[in-house]
CSV table of C-alpha atoms in Angstrom, one decimal:
chain,number,residue,atom,x,y,z
A,1,PHE,CA,-8.7,26.8,8.2
A,2,TYR,CA,-11.2,26.8,11.1
A,3,ASN,CA,-13.0,30.0,10.0
A,4,ASN,CA,-13.2,28.6,6.4
A,5,LEU,CA,-14.2,25.0,6.8
A,6,GLU,CA,-18.0,25.3,7.2
A,7,ASP,CA,-18.0,27.8,4.2
A,8,LYS,CA,-15.8,25.3,2.0
A,9,ILE,CA,-18.3,22.5,3.2
A,10,ASN,CA,-21.3,24.5,2.2
A,11,LEU,CA,-19.6,25.4,-1.1
A,12,LEU,CA,-19.3,21.7,-1.7
A,13,PHE,CA,-23.1,21.2,-0.9
A,14,ASP,CA,-23.8,23.8,-3.4
A,15,PHE,CA,-21.7,22.4,-6.2
A,16,LYS,CA,-23.2,18.9,-5.3
A,17,ILE,CA,-26.9,20.4,-5.8
A,18,SER,CA,-25.9,22.2,-9.0
A,19,ASN,CA,-24.0,19.3,-10.2
A,20,ASP,CA,-20.9,21.4,-10.9
A,21,LEU,CA,-18.5,18.7,-10.8
A,22,GLU,CA,-15.5,21.0,-11.9
A,23,LYS,CA,-16.0,23.3,-9.0
A,24,TYR,CA,-16.8,20.5,-6.6
A,25,GLY,CA,-13.4,18.7,-7.4
A,26,SER,CA,-11.7,22.2,-7.2
A,27,CYS,CA,-13.0,23.0,-3.8
A,28,ALA,CA,-12.5,19.5,-2.5
A,29,LYS,CA,-8.9,19.7,-3.6
A,30,GLU,CA,-8.2,23.1,-2.0
A,31,LEU,CA,-10.0,21.7,1.2
A,32,LYS,CA,-7.7,18.4,1.2
A,33,ASN,CA,-4.6,20.6,0.8
A,34,LEU,CA,-5.6,22.7,3.8
A,35,ALA,CA,-6.3,19.8,5.8
A,36,ASN,CA,-2.9,18.0,5.0
A,37,ARG,CA,-1.2,21.1,5.8
A,38,ILE,CA,-2.3,21.4,9.4
A,39,GLY,CA,-2.0,17.6,9.9
A,40,TYR,CA,-5.7,16.4,9.6
A,41,ASN,CA,-4.8,13.6,7.3
A,42,SER,CA,-7.8,11.4,7.9
A,43,PHE,CA,-10.1,14.2,7.1
A,44,ALA,CA,-7.9,14.9,4.1
A,45,ASN,CA,-8.2,11.5,2.9
A,46,ILE,CA,-12.0,11.6,2.9
A,47,VAL,CA,-11.9,15.1,1.1
A,48,GLN,CA,-9.5,13.3,-1.6
A,49,ASP,CA,-12.0,10.6,-2.1
A,50,HIS,CA,-14.7,13.4,-3.0
A,51,GLU,CA,-12.1,15.2,-5.2
A,52,GLN,CA,-11.3,11.9,-7.1
A,53,ALA,CA,-15.2,11.2,-7.6
A,54,ALA,CA,-15.7,14.7,-8.9
A,55,ASN,CA,-12.8,14.1,-11.5
A,56,GLU,CA,-14.3,10.6,-12.4
A,57,LYS,CA,-17.7,12.4,-12.6
A,58,ASN,CA,-19.0,9.8,-9.9
A,59,THR,CA,-21.9,11.7,-8.6
A,60,GLU,CA,-23.4,8.6,-6.9
A,61,PHE,CA,-20.3,8.5,-4.6
A,62,ILE,CA,-20.7,12.2,-3.8
A,63,ILE,CA,-24.3,12.0,-3.2
A,64,LYS,CA,-24.0,8.9,-1.0
A,65,ASN,CA,-21.1,10.0,1.0
A,66,TYR,CA,-21.7,13.7,1.5
A,67,ILE,CA,-23.0,13.2,4.8
A,68,LYS,CA,-20.0,11.4,6.0
A,69,LEU,CA,-18.0,14.3,4.8
A,70,LYS,CA,-20.2,16.7,6.7
A,71,MET,CA,-20.0,14.8,9.9
A,72,GLU,CA,-16.1,14.5,9.7
A,73,SER,CA,-15.9,18.4,9.1
A,74,ASN,CA,-18.0,18.9,12.3
A,75,LYS,CA,-15.7,16.5,14.2
A,76,VAL,CA,-12.7,18.6,12.7
A,77,LYS,CA,-14.3,21.8,13.6
A,78,ASP,CA,-15.1,20.7,17.2
A,79,LEU,CA,-11.5,19.7,17.8
A,80,LEU,CA,-10.2,23.1,16.4
A,81,LYS,CA,-12.8,24.8,18.6
A,82,LYS,CA,-11.4,23.1,21.8
A,83,TYR,CA,-7.6,23.5,20.8
A,84,LEU,CA,-8.3,27.2,19.9
A,85,GLY,CA,-10.4,27.9,23.1
A,86,LYS,CA,-13.4,29.0,21.2
């Protein structure tokens, strides 16, 4: 999860820019499931909101809330970094 988190967030950004909501939603779903599996439920909930927005074709939500998603992913990565001793 730690090694793939930044890649997934960057992919979401690329899909957001290209307005590919199908791929955005699919990537968000995968990231949400990974976050849930390791117990980062609050982060998973944020990602779930993005998945739902993509499914509803709500680009306004995605554009307005991407920065929040990115900031939360940075917090998760920092916590994992401390936990893993990196």
